[in-house]
Amino acid sequence: MAGSTCRVFARPGGYIVNCAISPTVSLRSWPYERNAGLGGSGAWALLNGKDGVDSELDLGVGWQDPAVIAESGLCVWRSGRRPDLELKTDGAFLRGRMAVFWTGMSHSTPGVANRSRDYDAIERAGRTARDAVWRQDLAQLADAVRQSSALQTAEGMAPLPTDLPGALAAKYCGGGFGGYAVYVFSDGAARDAACERPGFRPIEPHIACR
């Protein structure tokens, strides 16, 4: 949900925190918008029997989406050229507390990958998120999301809706500049109330049974 960016753009020693979500997708059922920051290209590669990590690196973006799709759960990764998993959890402390919002604009992550970024601040947000997952601390994770959101605003991304009772934090997913945004709420009632608004839908951490 927050963390260092991809491939050679990552800050050595940084952390990437991401979460596999449901509803899940299949080749025949795809309940989300395309080109939207939810790892669709990585998921499509995996569903077609390809190596999702290599496919994403070939696009010039990061490995984090196919890595967490294949691993599932709420995960902490060490930044680097290939996935290096530090911690996997079931994300239970996020159940009932997440939603995505469709901004109405698709985006292309490869098209924004080479923009100028504040990698010191990205690393700080990633470390805050990593510590939050270790501690299972919703408030600290929301702080990491807010740090990431502030970076996105500084990069020129449009403001997201903020008048939602119980919303602790929100940020664009993936490369941003359109697509989906993820919201973190204080409780399930606040999340469910927000999902009565157009463009919002509930999501949950997904962990595969193996």
Short mmCIF file of C-alpha atoms in Angstrom, two decimals, residues 21-23 31-33 38 97-104 159-173 179-185 188-204:
data_model
loop_
_atom_site.label_atom_id
_atom_site.label_comp_id
_atom_site.label_asym_id
_atom_site.label_seq_id
_atom_site.Cartn_x
_atom_site.Cartn_y
_atom_site.Cartn_z
CA ILE A 21 -7.39 -8.27 -2.37
CA SER A 22 -10.77 -9.79 -3.05
CA PRO A 23 -13.00 -9.84 -5.02
CA PRO A 31 -14.87 -7.12 -11.69
CA TYR A 32 -12.49 -4.14 -11.75
CA GLU A 33 -11.69 -1.44 -14.29
CA LEU A 38 -4.55 -2.79 -9.13
CA ARG A 97 -11.72 -1.38 6.73
CA MET A 98 -10.72 -1.00 3.06
CA ALA A 99 -12.43 0.27 -0.07
CA VAL A 100 -11.33 1.31 -3.53
CA PHE A 101 -12.60 4.36 -5.38
CA TRP A 102 -12.66 4.55 -9.17
CA THR A 103 -11.42 8.01 -10.18
CA GLY A 104 -12.95 7.71 -13.63
CA PRO A 159 -7.02 15.59 -4.86
CA LEU A 160 -9.14 12.61 -3.79
CA PRO A 161 -12.54 12.89 -2.06
CA THR A 162 -11.96 13.51 1.65
CA ASP A 163 -15.46 14.13 3.04
CA LEU A 164 -16.00 10.56 4.18
CA PRO A 165 -16.72 10.02 7.89
CA GLY A 166 -14.33 7.51 9.41
CA ALA A 167 -11.82 7.64 6.56
CA LEU A 168 -8.32 7.53 8.06
CA ALA A 169 -6.30 7.83 4.84
CA ALA A 170 -6.43 7.48 1.06
CA LYS A 171 -3.95 7.28 -1.80
CA TYR A 172 -3.83 6.42 -5.47
CA CYS A 173 -3.02 2.79 -6.25
CA GLY A 179 -7.06 4.57 -11.83
CA TYR A 180 -8.23 3.45 -8.41
CA ALA A 181 -7.52 4.96 -5.01
CA VAL A 182 -7.50 2.87 -1.82
CA TYR A 183 -9.18 4.14 1.36
CA VAL A 184 -8.58 2.94 4.91
CA PHE A 185 -11.40 3.37 7.44
CA GLY A 188 -16.54 -1.50 9.09
CA ALA A 189 -19.60 0.72 9.49
CA ALA A 190 -17.72 3.73 8.09
CA ARG A 191 -16.36 1.64 5.20
CA ASP A 192 -19.78 0.26 4.33
CA ALA A 193 -21.36 3.73 4.46
CA ALA A 194 -18.71 5.06 2.05
CA CYS A 195 -19.42 2.20 -0.34
CA GLU A 196 -22.97 3.47 -0.77
CA ARG A 197 -21.44 6.35 -2.75
CA PRO A 198 -20.87 6.10 -6.50
CA GLY A 199 -17.42 4.81 -7.43
CA PHE A 200 -16.65 3.13 -4.10
CA ARG A 201 -16.56 -0.63 -3.52
CA PRO A 202 -15.46 -2.74 -0.55
CA ILE A 203 -12.35 -4.89 -0.75
CA GLU A 204 -10.80 -7.34 1.69
#
